[in-house]
mmCIF file of C-alpha atoms and ligand atoms in Angstrom:
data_model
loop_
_atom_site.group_PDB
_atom_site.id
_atom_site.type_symbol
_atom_site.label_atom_id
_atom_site.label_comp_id
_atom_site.label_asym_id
_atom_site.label_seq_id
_atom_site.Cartn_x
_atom_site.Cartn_y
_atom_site.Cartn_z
ATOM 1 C CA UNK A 1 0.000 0.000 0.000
ATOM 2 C CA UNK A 2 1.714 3.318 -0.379
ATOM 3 C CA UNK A 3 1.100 6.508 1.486
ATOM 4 C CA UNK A 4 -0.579 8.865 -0.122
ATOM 5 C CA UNK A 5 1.217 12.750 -0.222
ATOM 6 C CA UNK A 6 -0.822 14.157 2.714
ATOM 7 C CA UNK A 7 0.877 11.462 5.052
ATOM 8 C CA UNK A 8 4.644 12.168 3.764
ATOM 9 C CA UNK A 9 7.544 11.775 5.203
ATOM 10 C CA UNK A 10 9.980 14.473 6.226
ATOM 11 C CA UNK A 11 11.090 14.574 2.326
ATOM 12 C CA UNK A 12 7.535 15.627 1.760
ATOM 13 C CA UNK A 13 7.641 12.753 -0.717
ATOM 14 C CA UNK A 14 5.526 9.512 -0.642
ATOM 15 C CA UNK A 15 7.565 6.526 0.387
ATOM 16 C CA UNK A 16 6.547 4.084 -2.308
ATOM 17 C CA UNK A 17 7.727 0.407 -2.867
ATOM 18 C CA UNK A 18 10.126 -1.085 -4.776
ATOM 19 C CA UNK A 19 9.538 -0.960 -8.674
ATOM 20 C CA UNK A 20 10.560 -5.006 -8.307
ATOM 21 C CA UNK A 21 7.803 -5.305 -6.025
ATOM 22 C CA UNK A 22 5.304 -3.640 -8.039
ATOM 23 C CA UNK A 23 5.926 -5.407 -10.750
ATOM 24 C CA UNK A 24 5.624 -8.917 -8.679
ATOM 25 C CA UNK A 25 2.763 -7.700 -7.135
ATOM 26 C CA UNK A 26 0.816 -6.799 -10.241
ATOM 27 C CA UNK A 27 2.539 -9.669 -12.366
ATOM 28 C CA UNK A 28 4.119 -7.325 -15.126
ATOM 29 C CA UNK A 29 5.708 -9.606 -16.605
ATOM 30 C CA UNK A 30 7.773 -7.855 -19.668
ATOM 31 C CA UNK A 31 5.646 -8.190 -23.383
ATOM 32 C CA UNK A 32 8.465 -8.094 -26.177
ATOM 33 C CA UNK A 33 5.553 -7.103 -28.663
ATOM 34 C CA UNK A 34 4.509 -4.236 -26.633
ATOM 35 C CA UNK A 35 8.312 -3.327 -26.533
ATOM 36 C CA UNK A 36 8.901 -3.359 -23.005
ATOM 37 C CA UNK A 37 12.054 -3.374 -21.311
ATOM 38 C CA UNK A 38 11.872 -1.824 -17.627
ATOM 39 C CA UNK A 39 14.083 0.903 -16.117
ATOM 40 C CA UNK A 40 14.195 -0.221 -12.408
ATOM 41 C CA UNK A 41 16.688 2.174 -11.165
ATOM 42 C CA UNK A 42 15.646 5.284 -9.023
ATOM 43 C CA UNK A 43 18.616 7.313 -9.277
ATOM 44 C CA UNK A 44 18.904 6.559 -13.158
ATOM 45 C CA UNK A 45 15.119 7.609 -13.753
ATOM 46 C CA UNK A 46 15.534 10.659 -11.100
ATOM 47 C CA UNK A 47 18.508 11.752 -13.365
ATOM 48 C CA UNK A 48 16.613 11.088 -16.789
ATOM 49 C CA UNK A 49 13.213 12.766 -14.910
ATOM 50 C CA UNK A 50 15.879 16.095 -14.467
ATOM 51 C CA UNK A 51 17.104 16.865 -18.222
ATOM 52 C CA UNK A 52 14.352 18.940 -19.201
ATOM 53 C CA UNK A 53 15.167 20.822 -16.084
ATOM 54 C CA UNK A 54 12.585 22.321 -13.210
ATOM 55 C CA UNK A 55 9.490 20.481 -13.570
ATOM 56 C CA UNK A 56 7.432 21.854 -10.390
ATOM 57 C CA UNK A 57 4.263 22.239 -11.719
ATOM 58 C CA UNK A 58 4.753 21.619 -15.060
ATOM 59 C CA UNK A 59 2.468 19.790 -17.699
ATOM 60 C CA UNK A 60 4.699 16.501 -18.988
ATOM 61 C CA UNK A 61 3.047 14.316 -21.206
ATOM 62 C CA UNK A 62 4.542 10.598 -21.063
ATOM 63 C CA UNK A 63 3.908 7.581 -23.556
ATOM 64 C CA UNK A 64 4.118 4.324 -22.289
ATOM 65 C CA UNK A 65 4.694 4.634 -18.130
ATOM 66 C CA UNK A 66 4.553 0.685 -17.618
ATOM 67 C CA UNK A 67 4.750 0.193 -14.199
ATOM 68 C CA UNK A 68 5.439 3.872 -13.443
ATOM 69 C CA UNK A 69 9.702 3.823 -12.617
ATOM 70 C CA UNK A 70 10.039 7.045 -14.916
ATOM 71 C CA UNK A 71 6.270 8.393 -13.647
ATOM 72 C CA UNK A 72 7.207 8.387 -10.249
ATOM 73 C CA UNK A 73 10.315 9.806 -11.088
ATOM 74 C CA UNK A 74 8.224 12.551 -12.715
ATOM 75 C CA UNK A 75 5.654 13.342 -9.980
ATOM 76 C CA UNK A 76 8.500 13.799 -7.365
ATOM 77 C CA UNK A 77 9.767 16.287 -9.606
ATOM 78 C CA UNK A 78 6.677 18.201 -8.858
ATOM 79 C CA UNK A 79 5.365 17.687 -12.387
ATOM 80 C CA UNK A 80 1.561 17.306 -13.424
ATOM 81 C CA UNK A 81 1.968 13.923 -15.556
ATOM 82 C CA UNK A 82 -0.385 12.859 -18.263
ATOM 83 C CA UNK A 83 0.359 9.225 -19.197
ATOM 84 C CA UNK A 84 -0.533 7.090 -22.117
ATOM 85 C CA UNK A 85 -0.334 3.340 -21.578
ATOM 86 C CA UNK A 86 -1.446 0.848 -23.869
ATOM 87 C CA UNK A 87 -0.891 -2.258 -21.775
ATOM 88 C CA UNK A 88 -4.185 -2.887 -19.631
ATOM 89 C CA UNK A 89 -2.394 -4.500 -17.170
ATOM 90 C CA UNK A 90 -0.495 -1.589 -15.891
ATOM 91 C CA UNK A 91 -3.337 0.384 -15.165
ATOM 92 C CA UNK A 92 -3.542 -0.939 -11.200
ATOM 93 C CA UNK A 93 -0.105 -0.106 -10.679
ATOM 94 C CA UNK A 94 -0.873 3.509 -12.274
ATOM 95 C CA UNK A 95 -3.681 3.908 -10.238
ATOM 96 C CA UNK A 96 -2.068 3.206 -7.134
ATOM 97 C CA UNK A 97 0.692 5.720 -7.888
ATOM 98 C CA UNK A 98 -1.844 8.526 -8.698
ATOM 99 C CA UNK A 99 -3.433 7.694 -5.333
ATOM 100 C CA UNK A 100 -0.210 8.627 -3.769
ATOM 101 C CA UNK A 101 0.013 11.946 -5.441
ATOM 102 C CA UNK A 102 -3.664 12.884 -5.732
ATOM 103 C CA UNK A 103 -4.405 15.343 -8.585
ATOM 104 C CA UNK A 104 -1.086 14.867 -10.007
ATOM 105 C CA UNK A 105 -1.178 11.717 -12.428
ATOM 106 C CA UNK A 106 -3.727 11.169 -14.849
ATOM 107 C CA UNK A 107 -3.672 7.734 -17.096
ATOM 108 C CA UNK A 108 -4.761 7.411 -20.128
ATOM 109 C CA UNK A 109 -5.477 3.890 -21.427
ATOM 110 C CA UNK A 110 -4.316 3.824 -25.240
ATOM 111 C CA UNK A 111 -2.415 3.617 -28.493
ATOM 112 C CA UNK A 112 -0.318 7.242 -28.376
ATOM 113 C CA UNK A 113 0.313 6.944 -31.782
ATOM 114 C CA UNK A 114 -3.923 7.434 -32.751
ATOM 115 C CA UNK A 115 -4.057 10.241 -30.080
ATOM 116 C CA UNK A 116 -3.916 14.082 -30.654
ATOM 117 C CA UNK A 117 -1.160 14.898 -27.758
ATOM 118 C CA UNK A 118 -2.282 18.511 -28.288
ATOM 119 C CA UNK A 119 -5.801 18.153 -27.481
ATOM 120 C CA UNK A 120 -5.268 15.648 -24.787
ATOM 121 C CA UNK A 121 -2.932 18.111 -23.155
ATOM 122 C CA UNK A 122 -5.215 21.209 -23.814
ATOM 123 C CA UNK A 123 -1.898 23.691 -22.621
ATOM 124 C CA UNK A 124 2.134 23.660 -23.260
ATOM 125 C CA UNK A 125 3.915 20.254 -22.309
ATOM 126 C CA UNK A 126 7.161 18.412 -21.886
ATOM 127 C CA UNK A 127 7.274 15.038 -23.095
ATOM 128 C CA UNK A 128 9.611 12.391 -21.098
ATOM 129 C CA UNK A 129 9.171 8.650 -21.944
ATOM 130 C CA UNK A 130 11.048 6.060 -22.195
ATOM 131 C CA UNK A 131 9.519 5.259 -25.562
ATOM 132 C CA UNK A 132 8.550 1.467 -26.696
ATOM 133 C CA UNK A 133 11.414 1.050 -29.336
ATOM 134 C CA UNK A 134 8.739 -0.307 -31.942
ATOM 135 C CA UNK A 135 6.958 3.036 -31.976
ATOM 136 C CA UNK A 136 9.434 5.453 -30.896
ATOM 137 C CA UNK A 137 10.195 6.893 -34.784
ATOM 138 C CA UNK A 138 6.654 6.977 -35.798
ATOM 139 C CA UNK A 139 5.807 9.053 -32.622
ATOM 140 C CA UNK A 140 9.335 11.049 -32.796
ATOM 141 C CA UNK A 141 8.997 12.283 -36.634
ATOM 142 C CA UNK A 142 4.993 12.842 -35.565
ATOM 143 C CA UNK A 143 6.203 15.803 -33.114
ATOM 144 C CA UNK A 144 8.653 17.072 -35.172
ATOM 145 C CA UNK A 145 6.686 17.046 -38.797
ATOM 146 C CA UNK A 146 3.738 19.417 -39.467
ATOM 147 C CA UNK A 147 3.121 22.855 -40.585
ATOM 148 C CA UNK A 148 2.696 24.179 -36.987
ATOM 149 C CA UNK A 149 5.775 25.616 -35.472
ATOM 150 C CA UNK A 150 6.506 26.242 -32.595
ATOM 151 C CA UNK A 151 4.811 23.226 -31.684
ATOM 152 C CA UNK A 152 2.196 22.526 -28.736
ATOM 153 C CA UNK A 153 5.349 20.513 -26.676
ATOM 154 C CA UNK A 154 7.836 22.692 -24.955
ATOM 155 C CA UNK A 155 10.658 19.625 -24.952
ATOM 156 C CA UNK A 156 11.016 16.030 -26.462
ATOM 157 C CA UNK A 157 13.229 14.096 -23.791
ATOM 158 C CA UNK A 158 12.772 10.772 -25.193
ATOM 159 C CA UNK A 159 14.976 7.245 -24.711
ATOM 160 C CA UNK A 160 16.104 5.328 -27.895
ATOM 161 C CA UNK A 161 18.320 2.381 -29.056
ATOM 162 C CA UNK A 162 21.385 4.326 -29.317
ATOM 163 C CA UNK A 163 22.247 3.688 -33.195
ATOM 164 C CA UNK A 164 18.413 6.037 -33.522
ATOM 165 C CA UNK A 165 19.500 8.410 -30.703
ATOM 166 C CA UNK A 166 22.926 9.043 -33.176
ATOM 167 C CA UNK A 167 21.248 9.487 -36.205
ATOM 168 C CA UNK A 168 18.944 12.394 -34.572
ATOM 169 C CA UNK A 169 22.194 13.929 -33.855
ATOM 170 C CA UNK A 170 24.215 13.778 -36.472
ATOM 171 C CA UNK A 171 26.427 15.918 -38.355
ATOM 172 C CA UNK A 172 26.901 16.187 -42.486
ATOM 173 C CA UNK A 173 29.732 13.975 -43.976
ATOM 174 C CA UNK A 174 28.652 10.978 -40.891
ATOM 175 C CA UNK A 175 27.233 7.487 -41.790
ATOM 176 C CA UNK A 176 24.824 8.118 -39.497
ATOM 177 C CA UNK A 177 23.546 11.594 -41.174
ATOM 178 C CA UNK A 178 20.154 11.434 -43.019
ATOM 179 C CA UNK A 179 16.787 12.429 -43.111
ATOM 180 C CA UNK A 180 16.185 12.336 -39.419
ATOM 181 C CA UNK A 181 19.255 14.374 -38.358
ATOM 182 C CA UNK A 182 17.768 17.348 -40.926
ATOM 183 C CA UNK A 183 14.113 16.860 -39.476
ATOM 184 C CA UNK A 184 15.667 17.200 -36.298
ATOM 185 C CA UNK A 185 18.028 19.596 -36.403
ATOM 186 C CA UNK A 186 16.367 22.417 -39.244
ATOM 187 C CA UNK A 187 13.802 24.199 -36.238
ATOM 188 C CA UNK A 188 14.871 22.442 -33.217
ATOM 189 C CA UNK A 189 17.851 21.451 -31.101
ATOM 190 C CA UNK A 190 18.400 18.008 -30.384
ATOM 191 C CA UNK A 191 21.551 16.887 -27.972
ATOM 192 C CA UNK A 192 22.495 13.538 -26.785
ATOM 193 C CA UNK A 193 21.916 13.918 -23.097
ATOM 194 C CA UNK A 194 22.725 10.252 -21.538
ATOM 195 C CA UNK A 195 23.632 7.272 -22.606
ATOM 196 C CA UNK A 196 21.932 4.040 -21.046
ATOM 197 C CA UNK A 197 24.115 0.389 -20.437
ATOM 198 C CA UNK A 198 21.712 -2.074 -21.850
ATOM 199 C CA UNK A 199 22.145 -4.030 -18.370
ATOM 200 C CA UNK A 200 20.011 -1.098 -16.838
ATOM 201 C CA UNK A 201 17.041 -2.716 -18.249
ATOM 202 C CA UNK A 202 14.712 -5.465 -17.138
ATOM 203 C CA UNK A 203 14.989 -7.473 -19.443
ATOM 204 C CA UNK A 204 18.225 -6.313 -21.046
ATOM 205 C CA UNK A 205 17.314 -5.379 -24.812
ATOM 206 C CA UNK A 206 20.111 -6.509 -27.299
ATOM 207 C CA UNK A 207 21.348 -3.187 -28.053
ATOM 208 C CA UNK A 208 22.254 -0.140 -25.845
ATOM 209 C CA UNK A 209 20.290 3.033 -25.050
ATOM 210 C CA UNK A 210 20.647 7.093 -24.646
ATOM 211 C CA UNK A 211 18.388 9.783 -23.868
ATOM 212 C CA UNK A 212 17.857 12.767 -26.769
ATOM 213 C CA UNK A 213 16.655 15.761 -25.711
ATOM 214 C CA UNK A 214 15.098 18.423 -27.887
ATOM 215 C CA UNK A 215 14.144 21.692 -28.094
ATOM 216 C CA UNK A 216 12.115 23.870 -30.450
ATOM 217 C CA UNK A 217 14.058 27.035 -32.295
ATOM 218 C CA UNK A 218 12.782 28.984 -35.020
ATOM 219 C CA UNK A 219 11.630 28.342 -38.051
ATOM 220 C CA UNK A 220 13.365 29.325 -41.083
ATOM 221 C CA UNK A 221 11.695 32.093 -43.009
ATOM 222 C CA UNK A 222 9.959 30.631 -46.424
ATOM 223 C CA UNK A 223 9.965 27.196 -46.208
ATOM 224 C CA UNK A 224 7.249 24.741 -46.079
ATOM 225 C CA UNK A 225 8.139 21.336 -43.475
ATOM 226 C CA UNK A 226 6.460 19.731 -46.453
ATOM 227 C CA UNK A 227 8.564 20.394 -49.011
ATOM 228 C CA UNK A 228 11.669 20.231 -46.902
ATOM 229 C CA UNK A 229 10.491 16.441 -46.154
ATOM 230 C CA UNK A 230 9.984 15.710 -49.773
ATOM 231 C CA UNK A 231 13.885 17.328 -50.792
ATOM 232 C CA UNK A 232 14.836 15.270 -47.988
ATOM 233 C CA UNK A 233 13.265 11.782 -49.037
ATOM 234 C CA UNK A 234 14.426 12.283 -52.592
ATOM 235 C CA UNK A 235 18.047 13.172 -51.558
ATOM 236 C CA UNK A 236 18.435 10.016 -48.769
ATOM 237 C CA UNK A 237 16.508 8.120 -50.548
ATOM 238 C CA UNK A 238 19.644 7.235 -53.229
ATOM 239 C CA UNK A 239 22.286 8.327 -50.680
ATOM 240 C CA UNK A 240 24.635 6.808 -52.893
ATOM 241 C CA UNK A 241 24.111 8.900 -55.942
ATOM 242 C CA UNK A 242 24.945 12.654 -56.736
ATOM 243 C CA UNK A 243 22.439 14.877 -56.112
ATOM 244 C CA UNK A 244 21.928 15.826 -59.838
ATOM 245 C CA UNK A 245 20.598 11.996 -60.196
ATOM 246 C CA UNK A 246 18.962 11.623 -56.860
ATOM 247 C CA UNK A 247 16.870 15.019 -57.165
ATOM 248 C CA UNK A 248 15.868 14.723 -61.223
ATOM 249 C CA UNK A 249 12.481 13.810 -60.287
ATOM 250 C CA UNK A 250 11.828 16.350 -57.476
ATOM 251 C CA UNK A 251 10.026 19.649 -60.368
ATOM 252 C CA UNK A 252 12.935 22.559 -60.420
ATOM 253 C CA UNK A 253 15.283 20.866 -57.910
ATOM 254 C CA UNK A 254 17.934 20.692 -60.122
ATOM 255 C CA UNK A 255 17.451 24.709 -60.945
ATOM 256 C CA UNK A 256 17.400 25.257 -57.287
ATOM 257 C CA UNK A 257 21.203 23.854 -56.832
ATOM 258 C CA UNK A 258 22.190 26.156 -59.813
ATOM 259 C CA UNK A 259 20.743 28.901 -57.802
ATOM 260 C CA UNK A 260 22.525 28.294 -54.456
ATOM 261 C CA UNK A 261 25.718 27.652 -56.113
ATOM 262 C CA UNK A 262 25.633 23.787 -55.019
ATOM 263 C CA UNK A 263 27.575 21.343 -57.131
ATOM 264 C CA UNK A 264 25.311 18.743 -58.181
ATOM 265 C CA UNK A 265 28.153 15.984 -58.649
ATOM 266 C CA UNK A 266 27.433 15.952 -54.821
ATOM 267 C CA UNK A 267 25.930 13.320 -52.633
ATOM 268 C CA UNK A 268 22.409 14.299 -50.088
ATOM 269 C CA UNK A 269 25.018 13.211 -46.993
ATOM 270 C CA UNK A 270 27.638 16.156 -47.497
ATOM 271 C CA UNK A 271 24.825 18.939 -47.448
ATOM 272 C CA UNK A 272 24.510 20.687 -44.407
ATOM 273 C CA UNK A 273 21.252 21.282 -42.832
ATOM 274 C CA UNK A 274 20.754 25.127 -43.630
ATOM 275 C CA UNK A 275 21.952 23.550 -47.424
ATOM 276 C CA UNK A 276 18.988 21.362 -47.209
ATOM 277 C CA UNK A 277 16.865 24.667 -45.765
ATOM 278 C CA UNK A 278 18.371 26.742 -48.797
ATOM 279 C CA UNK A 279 16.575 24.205 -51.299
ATOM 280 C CA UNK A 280 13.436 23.754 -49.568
ATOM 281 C CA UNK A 281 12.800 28.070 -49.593
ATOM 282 C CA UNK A 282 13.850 27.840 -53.287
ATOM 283 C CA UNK A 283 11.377 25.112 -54.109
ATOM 284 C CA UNK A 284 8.888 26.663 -51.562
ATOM 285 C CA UNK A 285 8.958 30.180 -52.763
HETATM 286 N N1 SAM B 1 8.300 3.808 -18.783
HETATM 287 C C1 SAM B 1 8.556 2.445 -18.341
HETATM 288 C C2 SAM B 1 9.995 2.351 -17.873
HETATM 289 O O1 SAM B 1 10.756 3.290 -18.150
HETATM 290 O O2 SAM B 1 10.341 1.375 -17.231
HETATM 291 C C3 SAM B 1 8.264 1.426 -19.461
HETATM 292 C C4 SAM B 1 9.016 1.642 -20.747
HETATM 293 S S1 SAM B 1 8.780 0.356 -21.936
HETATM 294 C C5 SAM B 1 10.252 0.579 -22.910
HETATM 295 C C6 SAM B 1 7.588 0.985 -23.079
HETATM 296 C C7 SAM B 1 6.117 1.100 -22.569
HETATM 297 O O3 SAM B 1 5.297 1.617 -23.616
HETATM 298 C C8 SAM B 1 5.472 -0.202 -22.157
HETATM 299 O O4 SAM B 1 4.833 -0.036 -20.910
HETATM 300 C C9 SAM B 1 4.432 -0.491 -23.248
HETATM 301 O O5 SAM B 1 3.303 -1.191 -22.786
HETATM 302 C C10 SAM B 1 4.063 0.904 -23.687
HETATM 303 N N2 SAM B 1 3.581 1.018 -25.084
HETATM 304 C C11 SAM B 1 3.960 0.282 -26.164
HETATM 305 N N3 SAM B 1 3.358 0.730 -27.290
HETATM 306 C C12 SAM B 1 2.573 1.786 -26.902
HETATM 307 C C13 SAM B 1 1.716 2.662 -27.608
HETATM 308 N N4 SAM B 1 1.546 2.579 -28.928
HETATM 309 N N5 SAM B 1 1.063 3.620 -26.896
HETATM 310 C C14 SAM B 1 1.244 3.740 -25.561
HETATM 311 N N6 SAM B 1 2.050 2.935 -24.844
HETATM 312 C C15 SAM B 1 2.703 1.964 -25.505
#
């Protein structure tokens, strides 16, 4: 049973159980197709819970809260949490943990990816989660695509397999450079803020882990995200090639790198982001 916050202790925090215990006591046994893989650890989720800084009072949205390691983590923070779960049987443990910081937690029993995070949030929001590894791009380029900008969230601070976390980051002229690095990087700031053993998770997953966190920063002047995503898919989507090949089919593409004074004889992964920006306004315009 834990003690709800009007019975804290001198920390003015609820003492709650053991994650381990939880999860024996609500048999949460891990689902691979659900894409879960525990964080146990309450210093590692207390310093995950602090990269997107002071949270007292703050709206954080989180996808997938399991048994509630990260939640927890959250609410003693101070923040208001909003979590979306898809996994029924998580629910008790959820409920138990909003019980022991009344008004704070509110659960939400569904797929994130068919929800409108906007509307379901109704006022500026974080997001923290230690996302499900089978949904974590499709949700990812979802809060970073769209006409809208700045967007409803205030800051993405979201766990990935680490080969995904170094792609977000990436610079030009790096395997690892491609269209997520430019969707990423051309209005917002991502950094790599931790990485995460593999061994820190129950079960282990096969690969290891770090933390990206993201900001929003202005929009270039001119361009439409849509077009941008199109120069980008063309471009990455024969890496290989030169850009005069790769970009034929994309209408006045080629005219645009005559314009900007960029050699066409070079390949999508040696353009630089503003490059990629530069193309998009021509083609947008
Ligand atoms: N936050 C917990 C932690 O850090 O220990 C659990 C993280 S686990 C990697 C991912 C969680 O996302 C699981 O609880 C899983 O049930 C949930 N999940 C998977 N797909 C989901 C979806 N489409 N919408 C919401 N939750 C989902």
């Amino acid at each position: 049973m834990i003690r709800p916050c009007e019975e804290r202790s001198d920390d003015l925090k609820p003492n709650l159980p053991p994650l381990r215990e939880v999860i024996a006591a609500h048999g949460l046994s891990a689902s691979k197709a659900l894409g879960q893989n525990f964080l146990l650890d309450e210093q590692l989720l207390a310093r995950i819970a602090a990269i997107p800084g002071d949270l007292a009072d703050r709206a954080v949205l989180e996808i997938g809260p399991g048994p509630g390691g990260l939640t927890r983590a959250l609410l003693r923070a101070g923040a208001r949490v909003t979590a979306v779960e898809m996994d029924r049987r998580c629910l008790p443990a959820l409920a138990e943990l909003a019980q022991a910081f009344p008004g704070k937690l509110r659960v939400i029993e569904g797929d994130a990816l068919k929800i409108d995070h906007a509307a379901l949030m109704g006022e500026p929001y974080a997001v923290v989660a230690n996302l499900p590894y089978n949904v974590g791009t499709a949700l990812f380029t979802g809060w970073l695509s769209g006409a809208a900008w700045p967007p409803a969230w205030t800051s993405l601070t979201l766990m990935f397999q680490q080969e995904v976390a170094q792609r977000i980051v990436a610079a030009p002229g790096s395997a690892a450079y491609g269209r997520l690095a430019v969707l990423a990087q051309w209005r917002a700031r991502p950094r790599l803020a931790m990485k995460v053993h593999r061994s820190a998770f129950t079960p282990p997953p096969k690969v290891m882990s770090a933390v990206v966190h993201v900001e929003p920063a202005e929009m270039p002047a001119g361009v439409a995200a849509r077009v941008l995503e199109k120069v980008t898919e063309a471009a990455f989507g024969q890496r290989r090639k030169m850009l005069r090949q790769s970009l034929k089919a994309l209408p006045g593409a080629i005219a645009a790198l005559d314009t900007l004074d960029i050699d066409s004889q070079r390949r999508a992964e040696t353009l630089s982001v503003a490059e990629f920006v530069g193309i998009a306004r021509v083609l947008t315009a």
